[in-house]
Structure formats: structure tokens, C-alpha cells
PDB file of C-alpha atoms and ligand atoms in Angstrom:
ATOM      1  CA  MET A   4      52.367 -44.324  66.472  1.00  0.00           C
ATOM      2  CA  GLN A   5      50.641 -41.599  64.501  1.00  0.00           C
ATOM      3  CA  ARG A   6      51.344 -41.601  60.754  1.00  0.00           C
ATOM      4  CA  GLY A   7      53.332 -38.618  59.485  1.00  0.00           C
ATOM      5  CA  ARG A   8      51.804 -36.087  57.120  1.00  0.00           C
ATOM      6  CA  PHE A   9      52.804 -35.403  53.520  1.00  0.00           C
ATOM      7  CA  ILE A  10      53.074 -31.760  52.393  1.00  0.00           C
ATOM      8  CA  VAL A  11      54.064 -30.728  48.862  1.00  0.00           C
ATOM      9  CA  LEU A  12      55.168 -27.352  47.539  1.00  0.00           C
ATOM     10  CA  GLU A  13      54.283 -26.737  43.909  1.00  0.00           C
ATOM     11  CA  GLY A  14      54.596 -23.895  41.449  1.00  0.00           C
ATOM     12  CA  GLY A  15      56.181 -22.742  38.223  1.00  0.00           C
ATOM     13  CA  GLU A  16      59.837 -21.951  37.644  1.00  0.00           C
ATOM     14  CA  GLY A  17      61.266 -19.498  40.186  1.00  0.00           C
ATOM     15  CA  ALA A  18      58.109 -19.485  42.311  1.00  0.00           C
ATOM     16  CA  GLY A  19      60.203 -19.843  45.467  1.00  0.00           C
ATOM     17  CA  LYS A  20      59.639 -23.489  46.400  1.00  0.00           C
ATOM     18  CA  SER A  21      63.175 -24.119  47.669  1.00  0.00           C
ATOM     19  CA  SER A  22      63.205 -20.826  49.631  1.00  0.00           C
ATOM     20  CA  ASN A  23      59.896 -21.649  51.323  1.00  0.00           C
ATOM     21  CA  LEU A  24      60.607 -25.339  51.951  1.00  0.00           C
ATOM     22  CA  GLN A  25      63.380 -24.462  54.368  1.00  0.00           C
ATOM     23  CA  CYS A  26      61.035 -22.161  56.313  1.00  0.00           C
ATOM     24  CA  LEU A  27      58.376 -24.893  56.417  1.00  0.00           C
ATOM     25  CA  GLN A  28      60.883 -27.413  57.739  1.00  0.00           C
ATOM     26  CA  GLN A  29      61.937 -25.057  60.554  1.00  0.00           C
ATOM     27  CA  MET A  30      58.330 -24.360  61.431  1.00  0.00           C
ATOM     28  CA  LEU A  31      57.422 -28.052  61.737  1.00  0.00           C
ATOM     29  CA  GLU A  32      60.600 -28.930  63.620  1.00  0.00           C
ATOM     30  CA  ALA A  33      59.821 -26.151  66.096  1.00  0.00           C
ATOM     31  CA  ARG A  34      56.670 -28.169  66.873  1.00  0.00           C
ATOM     32  CA  GLY A  35      58.875 -31.140  67.763  1.00  0.00           C
ATOM     33  CA  LEU A  36      58.071 -33.095  64.591  1.00  0.00           C
ATOM     34  CA  ASN A  37      60.538 -35.272  62.687  1.00  0.00           C
ATOM     35  CA  VAL A  38      60.724 -33.828  59.185  1.00  0.00           C
ATOM     36  CA  LEU A  39      62.131 -35.312  55.992  1.00  0.00           C
ATOM     37  CA  ARG A  40      62.761 -32.855  53.180  1.00  0.00           C
ATOM     38  CA  THR A  41      62.878 -34.231  49.663  1.00  0.00           C
ATOM     39  CA  ARG A  42      62.361 -33.240  46.049  1.00  0.00           C
ATOM     40  CA  GLU A  43      61.191 -34.356  42.618  1.00  0.00           C
ATOM     41  CA  PRO A  44      62.608 -35.143  40.206  1.00  0.00           C
ATOM     42  CA  GLY A  45      65.014 -36.803  42.638  1.00  0.00           C
ATOM     43  CA  GLY A  46      64.683 -37.976  46.216  1.00  0.00           C
ATOM     44  CA  THR A  47      66.584 -41.288  45.852  1.00  0.00           C
ATOM     45  CA  PRO A  48      69.888 -42.234  44.178  1.00  0.00           C
ATOM     46  CA  LEU A  49      67.941 -43.591  41.172  1.00  0.00           C
ATOM     47  CA  GLY A  50      65.685 -40.521  41.182  1.00  0.00           C
ATOM     48  CA  GLU A  51      68.650 -38.151  41.209  1.00  0.00           C
ATOM     49  CA  ALA A  52      70.190 -40.042  38.264  1.00  0.00           C
ATOM     50  CA  LEU A  53      66.887 -39.755  36.390  1.00  0.00           C
ATOM     51  CA  ARG A  54      66.711 -36.037  37.292  1.00  0.00           C
ATOM     52  CA  PHE A  55      70.070 -35.545  35.625  1.00  0.00           C
ATOM     53  CA  ILE A  56      68.786 -37.219  32.441  1.00  0.00           C
ATOM     54  CA  LEU A  57      65.433 -35.396  32.513  1.00  0.00           C
ATOM     55  CA  LEU A  58      66.982 -31.934  32.826  1.00  0.00           C
ATOM     56  CA  ASP A  59      70.112 -32.325  30.675  1.00  0.00           C
ATOM     57  CA  PRO A  60      69.723 -30.177  27.490  1.00  0.00           C
ATOM     58  CA  VAL A  61      71.623 -32.891  25.616  1.00  0.00           C
ATOM     59  CA  TYR A  62      68.287 -34.799  25.552  1.00  0.00           C
ATOM     60  CA  GLU A  63      66.471 -31.971  23.759  1.00  0.00           C
ATOM     61  CA  GLY A  64      63.745 -33.637  21.688  1.00  0.00           C
ATOM     62  CA  MET A  65      63.069 -36.364  24.257  1.00  0.00           C
ATOM     63  CA  GLU A  66      59.850 -38.151  23.329  1.00  0.00           C
ATOM     64  CA  LEU A  67      57.066 -36.623  25.457  1.00  0.00           C
ATOM     65  CA  LYS A  68      55.795 -40.009  26.626  1.00  0.00           C
ATOM     66  CA  ALA A  69      59.336 -40.990  27.584  1.00  0.00           C
ATOM     67  CA  GLU A  70      59.559 -37.828  29.706  1.00  0.00           C
ATOM     68  CA  LEU A  71      56.279 -38.663  31.443  1.00  0.00           C
ATOM     69  CA  LEU A  72      57.291 -42.278  32.083  1.00  0.00           C
ATOM     70  CA  LEU A  73      60.693 -41.256  33.445  1.00  0.00           C
ATOM     71  CA  MET A  74      58.923 -38.885  35.867  1.00  0.00           C
ATOM     72  CA  PHE A  75      56.773 -41.765  37.114  1.00  0.00           C
ATOM     73  CA  ALA A  76      59.712 -44.217  37.208  1.00  0.00           C
ATOM     74  CA  MET A  77      61.499 -41.692  39.444  1.00  0.00           C
ATOM     75  CA  ARG A  78      58.310 -41.342  41.546  1.00  0.00           C
ATOM     76  CA  ALA A  79      57.809 -45.104  41.946  1.00  0.00           C
ATOM     77  CA  GLN A  80      61.235 -45.386  43.559  1.00  0.00           C
ATOM     78  CA  HIS A  81      60.680 -42.252  45.660  1.00  0.00           C
ATOM     79  CA  VAL A  82      57.293 -43.375  46.993  1.00  0.00           C
ATOM     80  CA  THR A  83      58.445 -46.898  47.844  1.00  0.00           C
ATOM     81  CA  GLN A  84      61.936 -46.233  49.134  1.00  0.00           C
ATOM     82  CA  VAL A  85      61.467 -42.906  50.916  1.00  0.00           C
ATOM     83  CA  ILE A  86      57.993 -41.395  51.260  1.00  0.00           C
ATOM     84  CA  ARG A  87      55.875 -44.334  52.483  1.00  0.00           C
ATOM     85  CA  PRO A  88      58.437 -45.678  54.989  1.00  0.00           C
ATOM     86  CA  ALA A  89      58.944 -42.189  56.438  1.00  0.00           C
ATOM     87  CA  LEU A  90      55.201 -41.545  56.831  1.00  0.00           C
ATOM     88  CA  GLU A  91      54.708 -44.964  58.422  1.00  0.00           C
ATOM     89  CA  ALA A  92      57.516 -44.179  60.902  1.00  0.00           C
ATOM     90  CA  GLY A  93      55.680 -41.002  61.954  1.00  0.00           C
ATOM     91  CA  THR A  94      57.951 -38.623  60.028  1.00  0.00           C
ATOM     92  CA  TRP A  95      56.466 -35.642  58.226  1.00  0.00           C
ATOM     93  CA  VAL A  96      57.550 -35.543  54.576  1.00  0.00           C
ATOM     94  CA  ILE A  97      57.837 -32.209  52.773  1.00  0.00           C
ATOM     95  CA  SER A  98      58.569 -32.351  49.067  1.00  0.00           C
ATOM     96  CA  ASP A  99      59.640 -29.804  46.479  1.00  0.00           C
ATOM     97  CA  ARG A 100      57.159 -30.930  43.751  1.00  0.00           C
ATOM     98  CA  PHE A 101      55.165 -34.167  43.302  1.00  0.00           C
ATOM     99  CA  THR A 102      52.458 -35.432  40.937  1.00  0.00           C
ATOM    100  CA  SER A 103      50.727 -32.061  40.468  1.00  0.00           C
ATOM    101  CA  SER A 104      53.841 -31.093  38.513  1.00  0.00           C
ATOM    102  CA  SER A 105      53.272 -34.025  36.135  1.00  0.00           C
ATOM    103  CA  TYR A 106      49.723 -32.813  35.476  1.00  0.00           C
ATOM    104  CA  ALA A 107      50.996 -29.229  35.038  1.00  0.00           C
ATOM    105  CA  TYR A 108      54.130 -29.830  32.930  1.00  0.00           C
ATOM    106  CA  GLN A 109      53.452 -33.071  31.031  1.00  0.00           C
ATOM    107  CA  GLY A 110      49.656 -32.579  30.926  1.00  0.00           C
ATOM    108  CA  GLY A 111      49.254 -28.795  30.656  1.00  0.00           C
ATOM    109  CA  GLY A 112      52.631 -27.839  29.210  1.00  0.00           C
ATOM    110  CA  ARG A 113      53.230 -30.790  26.857  1.00  0.00           C
ATOM    111  CA  GLY A 114      49.569 -31.553  26.141  1.00  0.00           C
ATOM    112  CA  LEU A 115      49.650 -35.225  27.187  1.00  0.00           C
ATOM    113  CA  ASP A 116      46.402 -36.906  28.163  1.00  0.00           C
ATOM    114  CA  ASN A 117      45.395 -36.269  31.791  1.00  0.00           C
ATOM    115  CA  ASP A 118      43.671 -39.667  31.913  1.00  0.00           C
ATOM    116  CA  ALA A 119      47.002 -41.368  31.168  1.00  0.00           C
ATOM    117  CA  ILE A 120      48.615 -39.340  33.973  1.00  0.00           C
ATOM    118  CA  ALA A 121      45.783 -40.267  36.337  1.00  0.00           C
ATOM    119  CA  TRP A 122      46.290 -43.961  35.480  1.00  0.00           C
ATOM    120  CA  LEU A 123      50.022 -43.701  36.215  1.00  0.00           C
ATOM    121  CA  GLU A 124      49.263 -41.859  39.458  1.00  0.00           C
ATOM    122  CA  ARG A 125      47.070 -44.750  40.648  1.00  0.00           C
ATOM    123  CA  PHE A 126      49.505 -47.406  39.401  1.00  0.00           C
ATOM    124  CA  VAL A 127      52.553 -45.854  41.085  1.00  0.00           C
ATOM    125  CA  GLN A 128      51.064 -44.364  44.228  1.00  0.00           C
ATOM    126  CA  ASP A 129      48.027 -46.567  45.023  1.00  0.00           C
ATOM    127  CA  ASP A 130      46.177 -44.456  47.574  1.00  0.00           C
ATOM    128  CA  LEU A 131      49.093 -42.152  48.473  1.00  0.00           C
ATOM    129  CA  ARG A 132      48.208 -38.478  47.948  1.00  0.00           C
ATOM    130  CA  PRO A 133      49.611 -35.385  49.665  1.00  0.00           C
ATOM    131  CA  ASP A 134      47.726 -34.319  52.801  1.00  0.00           C
ATOM    132  CA  MET A 135      48.271 -30.724  51.736  1.00  0.00           C
ATOM    133  CA  THR A 136      49.633 -29.049  48.607  1.00  0.00           C
ATOM    134  CA  LEU A 137      50.857 -25.457  48.827  1.00  0.00           C
ATOM    135  CA  LEU A 138      50.761 -23.866  45.391  1.00  0.00           C
ATOM    136  CA  LEU A 139      53.130 -20.906  45.079  1.00  0.00           C
ATOM    137  CA  ASP A 140      51.471 -18.961  42.308  1.00  0.00           C
ATOM    138  CA  THR A 141      53.265 -16.190  40.391  1.00  0.00           C
ATOM    139  CA  PRO A 142      52.736 -14.553  37.028  1.00  0.00           C
ATOM    140  CA  VAL A 143      55.023 -16.367  34.598  1.00  0.00           C
ATOM    141  CA  ASP A 144      57.154 -13.278  33.941  1.00  0.00           C
ATOM    142  CA  VAL A 145      57.929 -12.873  37.640  1.00  0.00           C
ATOM    143  CA  GLY A 146      59.064 -16.489  38.014  1.00  0.00           C
ATOM    144  CA  LEU A 147      61.149 -16.482  34.843  1.00  0.00           C
ATOM    145  CA  ALA A 148      62.842 -13.204  35.828  1.00  0.00           C
ATOM    146  CA  ARG A 149      63.776 -14.665  39.226  1.00  0.00           C
ATOM    147  CA  MET A 150      65.065 -17.832  37.617  1.00  0.00           C
ATOM    148  CA  ARG A 151      67.158 -15.904  35.079  1.00  0.00           C
ATOM    149  CA  SER A 152      68.525 -13.487  37.689  1.00  0.00           C
ATOM    150  CA  ARG A 153      70.444 -16.420  39.182  1.00  0.00           C
ATOM    151  CA  GLY A 154      72.567 -16.438  36.033  1.00  0.00           C
ATOM    152  CA  GLU A 155      72.712 -20.247  35.855  1.00  0.00           C
ATOM    153  CA  PRO A 156      72.508 -22.119  32.523  1.00  0.00           C
ATOM    154  CA  GLU A 157      68.948 -23.170  31.676  1.00  0.00           C
ATOM    155  CA  ASP A 158      68.060 -26.859  31.922  1.00  0.00           C
ATOM    156  CA  ARG A 159      66.093 -28.766  29.241  1.00  0.00           C
ATOM    157  CA  ILE A 160      62.670 -27.795  30.630  1.00  0.00           C
ATOM    158  CA  GLU A 161      63.640 -24.203  31.504  1.00  0.00           C
ATOM    159  CA  HIS A 162      64.477 -23.795  27.779  1.00  0.00           C
ATOM    160  CA  GLU A 163      60.759 -23.806  26.983  1.00  0.00           C
ATOM    161  CA  GLY A 164      59.121 -20.526  25.962  1.00  0.00           C
ATOM    162  CA  ARG A 165      56.604 -18.359  27.774  1.00  0.00           C
ATOM    163  CA  PRO A 166      53.473 -20.038  26.244  1.00  0.00           C
ATOM    164  CA  PHE A 167      54.597 -23.374  27.715  1.00  0.00           C
ATOM    165  CA  PHE A 168      54.877 -21.853  31.202  1.00  0.00           C
ATOM    166  CA  GLU A 169      51.520 -20.102  30.817  1.00  0.00           C
ATOM    167  CA  ARG A 170      49.956 -23.527  30.140  1.00  0.00           C
ATOM    168  CA  VAL A 171      51.756 -24.937  33.188  1.00  0.00           C
ATOM    169  CA  ARG A 172      50.367 -22.165  35.394  1.00  0.00           C
ATOM    170  CA  ALA A 173      46.865 -22.591  33.950  1.00  0.00           C
ATOM    171  CA  SER A 174      47.020 -26.325  34.698  1.00  0.00           C
ATOM    172  CA  PHE A 175      48.031 -25.748  38.324  1.00  0.00           C
ATOM    173  CA  LEU A 176      45.121 -23.321  38.745  1.00  0.00           C
ATOM    174  CA  ALA A 177      42.727 -25.771  37.050  1.00  0.00           C
ATOM    175  CA  GLN A 178      43.834 -28.479  39.500  1.00  0.00           C
ATOM    176  CA  VAL A 179      42.983 -26.119  42.370  1.00  0.00           C
ATOM    177  CA  ALA A 180      39.572 -25.332  40.866  1.00  0.00           C
ATOM    178  CA  ALA A 181      38.842 -29.064  40.492  1.00  0.00           C
ATOM    179  CA  ALA A 182      39.818 -29.974  44.083  1.00  0.00           C
ATOM    180  CA  PRO A 183      40.054 -26.814  46.226  1.00  0.00           C
ATOM    181  CA  GLU A 184      40.116 -28.839  49.462  1.00  0.00           C
ATOM    182  CA  ARG A 185      43.506 -30.322  48.521  1.00  0.00           C
ATOM    183  CA  PHE A 186      45.309 -27.031  47.804  1.00  0.00           C
ATOM    184  CA  ILE A 187      46.340 -23.816  49.519  1.00  0.00           C
ATOM    185  CA  VAL A 188      47.237 -21.109  47.002  1.00  0.00           C
ATOM    186  CA  LEU A 189      49.800 -18.516  48.073  1.00  0.00           C
ATOM    187  CA  ASP A 190      50.512 -15.312  46.160  1.00  0.00           C
ATOM    188  CA  ALA A 191      54.228 -15.924  45.648  1.00  0.00           C
ATOM    189  CA  ALA A 192      54.824 -12.661  43.778  1.00  0.00           C
ATOM    190  CA  GLN A 193      54.908 -10.911  47.145  1.00  0.00           C
ATOM    191  CA  PRO A 194      58.150 -10.403  49.099  1.00  0.00           C
ATOM    192  CA  LEU A 195      59.535 -13.622  50.572  1.00  0.00           C
ATOM    193  CA  GLU A 196      58.775 -12.648  54.218  1.00  0.00           C
ATOM    194  CA  VAL A 197      55.123 -12.018  53.280  1.00  0.00           C
ATOM    195  CA  VAL A 198      54.845 -15.385  51.475  1.00  0.00           C
ATOM    196  CA  GLN A 199      56.443 -17.180  54.416  1.00  0.00           C
ATOM    197  CA  ALA A 200      54.122 -15.530  56.944  1.00  0.00           C
ATOM    198  CA  ALA A 201      51.093 -16.542  54.850  1.00  0.00           C
ATOM    199  CA  MET A 202      52.387 -20.109  54.521  1.00  0.00           C
ATOM    200  CA  HIS A 203      52.964 -20.292  58.279  1.00  0.00           C
ATOM    201  CA  ALA A 204      49.407 -19.131  58.995  1.00  0.00           C
ATOM    202  CA  GLU A 205      47.854 -21.546  56.474  1.00  0.00           C
ATOM    203  CA  VAL A 206      49.777 -24.570  57.744  1.00  0.00           C
ATOM    204  CA  GLU A 207      48.867 -23.726  61.352  1.00  0.00           C
ATOM    205  CA  ARG A 208      45.211 -23.401  60.401  1.00  0.00           C
ATOM    206  CA  PHE A 209      45.115 -26.570  58.259  1.00  0.00           C
ATOM    207  CA  PHE A 210      46.672 -28.812  60.904  1.00  0.00           C
ATOM    208  CA  ALA A 211      45.121 -27.089  63.958  1.00  0.00           C
ATOM    209  CA  PRO A 212      42.896 -30.113  64.790  1.00  0.00           C
ATOM    210  CA  LEU A 213      45.994 -32.317  64.807  1.00  0.00           C
ATOM    211  CA  TRP A 214      48.006 -30.065  67.136  1.00  0.00           C
ATOM    212  CA  LEU A 215      45.176 -30.374  69.702  1.00  0.00           C
ATOM    213  CA  THR A 216      45.218 -34.211  69.823  1.00  0.00           C
TER     214      THR A 216
HETATM  215  N1  LIG B  23      58.999 -31.400  36.451  1.00  0.00           N
HETATM  216  C1  LIG B  23      59.036 -31.878  37.722  1.00  0.00           C
HETATM  217  C2  LIG B  23      58.114 -31.930  35.512  1.00  0.00           C
HETATM  218  O1  LIG B  23      58.112 -31.524  34.345  1.00  0.00           O
HETATM  219  N2  LIG B  23      57.267 -32.930  35.906  1.00  0.00           N
HETATM  220  C3  LIG B  23      57.258 -33.458  37.174  1.00  0.00           C
HETATM  221  O2  LIG B  23      56.482 -34.378  37.472  1.00  0.00           O
HETATM  222  C4  LIG B  23      58.188 -32.900  38.125  1.00  0.00           C
HETATM  223  C5  LIG B  23      58.222 -33.435  39.526  1.00  0.00           C
HETATM  224  C6  LIG B  23      62.815 -29.370  37.826  1.00  0.00           C
HETATM  225  C7  LIG B  23      61.938 -29.367  36.631  1.00  0.00           C
HETATM  226  O3  LIG B  23      61.213 -30.588  36.553  1.00  0.00           O
HETATM  227  C8  LIG B  23      59.926 -30.328  36.041  1.00  0.00           C
HETATM  228  C9  LIG B  23      59.589 -28.952  36.544  1.00  0.00           C
HETATM  229  C10 LIG B  23      60.928 -28.241  36.552  1.00  0.00           C
HETATM  230  O4  LIG B  23      61.108 -27.600  35.300  1.00  0.00           O
HETATM  231  P1  LIG B  23      62.846 -27.953  40.031  1.00  0.00           P
HETATM  232  O5  LIG B  23      64.177 -28.355  40.420  1.00  0.00           O
HETATM  233  O6  LIG B  23      61.848 -27.851  41.122  1.00  0.00           O
HETATM  234  O7  LIG B  23      62.159 -28.963  38.974  1.00  0.00           O
HETATM  235  O8  LIG B  23      63.001 -26.665  39.167  1.00  0.00           O
HETATM  236  P2  LIG B  23      62.543 -25.223  39.318  1.00  0.00           P
HETATM  237  O9  LIG B  23      61.111 -25.018  39.541  1.00  0.00           O
HETATM  238  O10 LIG B  23      63.113 -24.659  38.064  1.00  0.00           O
HETATM  239  O11 LIG B  23      63.276 -24.741  40.635  1.00  0.00           O
HETATM  240  P3  LIG B  23      63.757 -23.330  40.903  1.00  0.00           P
HETATM  241  O12 LIG B  23      64.887 -23.485  41.869  1.00  0.00           O
HETATM  242  O13 LIG B  23      63.967 -22.530  39.667  1.00  0.00           O
HETATM  243  O14 LIG B  23      62.528 -22.655  41.575  1.00  0.00           O
HETATM  244  P4  LIG B  23      62.050 -22.516  43.044  1.00  0.00           P
HETATM  245  O15 LIG B  23      62.604 -23.571  43.929  1.00  0.00           O
HETATM  246  O16 LIG B  23      60.584 -22.407  42.964  1.00  0.00           O
HETATM  247  O17 LIG B  23      62.620 -21.094  43.448  1.00  0.00           O
HETATM  248  P5  LIG B  23      63.762 -20.685  44.476  1.00  0.00           P
HETATM  249  O18 LIG B  23      63.287 -20.808  45.860  1.00  0.00           O
HETATM  250  O19 LIG B  23      65.025 -21.383  44.093  1.00  0.00           O
HETATM  251  O20 LIG B  23      63.813 -19.138  44.107  1.00  0.00           O
HETATM  252  C11 LIG B  23      64.300 -18.683  42.863  1.00  0.00           C
HETATM  253  C12 LIG B  23      64.935 -17.292  43.061  1.00  0.00           C
HETATM  254  O21 LIG B  23      63.919 -16.366  43.428  1.00  0.00           O
HETATM  255  C13 LIG B  23      64.178 -15.786  44.703  1.00  0.00           C
HETATM  256  C14 LIG B  23      65.169 -16.731  45.390  1.00  0.00           C
HETATM  257  O22 LIG B  23      65.969 -16.032  46.296  1.00  0.00           O
HETATM  258  C15 LIG B  23      65.961 -17.267  44.209  1.00  0.00           C
HETATM  259  O23 LIG B  23      66.960 -16.372  43.840  1.00  0.00           O
HETATM  260  N3  LIG B  23      62.876 -15.705  45.395  1.00  0.00           N
HETATM  261  C16 LIG B  23      62.235 -14.543  45.632  1.00  0.00           C
HETATM  262  N4  LIG B  23      62.553 -13.253  45.360  1.00  0.00           N
HETATM  263  C17 LIG B  23      61.636 -12.318  45.729  1.00  0.00           C
HETATM  264  N5  LIG B  23      60.465 -12.593  46.353  1.00  0.00           N
HETATM  265  C18 LIG B  23      60.114 -13.853  46.620  1.00  0.00           C
HETATM  266  N6  LIG B  23      58.950 -14.114  47.192  1.00  0.00           N
HETATM  267  C19 LIG B  23      61.028 -14.903  46.257  1.00  0.00           C
HETATM  268  N7  LIG B  23      60.979 -16.258  46.367  1.00  0.00           N
HETATM  269  C20 LIG B  23      62.125 -16.732  45.834  1.00  0.00           C
END
């Protein structure tokens, strides 16, 4: 049986990850593939419990290293319980965020050491890396305006100010510059139908050799 593929959607707040993940799922299922949709923080019962803690404003002032370690504790469970078994069973896994978010938020946003994040990445994931990461890139103001237009209370991380989110965006773009072969960047400030059409075309192109086998 052919191993499944692992696709991750990344981006800042309000970039449109959830909106585009649904479209991606439909596109892959239309090809007859089994698709598992998941998210981080979350993805398992333990991960969802940790998500609640990570995002609850009651934990304002959480130690930055504690935040990073909770992200990787969540990920350890997610990788072992959900992602690896699904890929080995031939299922395609599509995730709303993964380790690039740790580099962007805890590394770029919080200023933690990227070498420490890289060590945790190897410790928790061994050789598991996404086959493809779609970065939905928007100017920070666009994403924050979309997020706020939903009128929902802000979570602990959404409370951060604009400079924090500028650092997050800069980190995502630096990750792309360092490993362009691993990322597809989509201009997510465009209307949703335009973003989805671009995503569709990029995924078709990226996996074209696979569709032919
Ligand atoms: N985090 C996560 C870390 O700090 N480290 C880590 O390692 C990980 C994994 C939760 C938080 O955790 C942090 C990052 C986050 O702060 P989350 O649940 O993914 O992660 O949180 P958000 O990014 O805040 O999720 P959002 O739901 O806000 O953003 P989405 O999913 O990117 O956006 P979406 O699809 O819900 O769209 C937002 C709004 O915009 C509209 C949608 O209709 C919706 O109303 N929209 C568009 N409007 C116009 N044009 C478009 N192209 C649009 N696309 C979407």
C-alpha cells in the first residue's frame, strides 16, 4: 500500500486556513483519496485539552518555555496517535497548522531559540515532516480585521499586539526563504475563490507525478 501524504496549511491569524482546508479536503476526496482532517493545537483528546489550556486567557503570563513545551507535548500525542498511523494506512492527512507555527509563534513571535525548537522537532517527530506546506500569507492588518469581524472573544495568543504578529509573519516568510522547496506561498489577501483556485492549481501541480503512477 502506498503511504499517504501529509499536507499542512499555515498562516497568521485570520489567514483563512479553516476556510481553505475544507476546499482541499473536497479536492483530494474527489480524486478518490482517503483524507483525514486535523488541527493543531489539538487533534487528539489530550491535544484538545492542551489547546484549551494554551488559548485560555486565564493563563496570561504563561512562561514562554512552558508554552513551547505544551505545543510539543500536544504534537507528540498527535504524531503518534493520529498522523503516523493514518499515513501508514494510506490516508492523506491535512492539518490546520503544524511545526512551522511553533517556529513562527514561539520562535519569531516570542523570541525563543530556533535551535531549541529544531531539537524538539527532531525529538518529537523523528523524520516526520510535511510533504507540502501551503502558507496563506496576508498582511497582518488584513488577517486581524478578518479575525475581529467574527466578533468572538480573543484567545490568549490573539491578545498579542500587531508587532507580535508582524514577527510571526516575518518568521513564516523566513522559513520559506530557507527551504523554498517545502512551501507553496499563496496570496491569501485575495478573495476566497481566487485563493482556492490558486491552491487547487498548486496542489495539482505538486502531486502531478503521483497522480500518474
Ligand atoms: N499556535 C499554534 C502556536 O503559537 N504555536 C503552534 O505550534 C501552533 C500549532 C490557535 C493559535 O495557536 C497558535 C497560533 C494561533 O494563535 P488556530 O486555531 O489555527 O491556532 O487559530 P487562528 O489562526 O486564530 O484561526 P482562525 O480561525 O482565526 O484563522 P483561519 O483558520 O486562518 O481563518 P478562517 O478560515 O477561520 O477565516 C477567518 C475569517 O476570514 C474569512 C472567513 O470567512 C472567516 O470569517 N476569510 C476570508 N474573507 C475574505 N477573503 C478571504 N480570502 C478569506 N479567507 C477567510
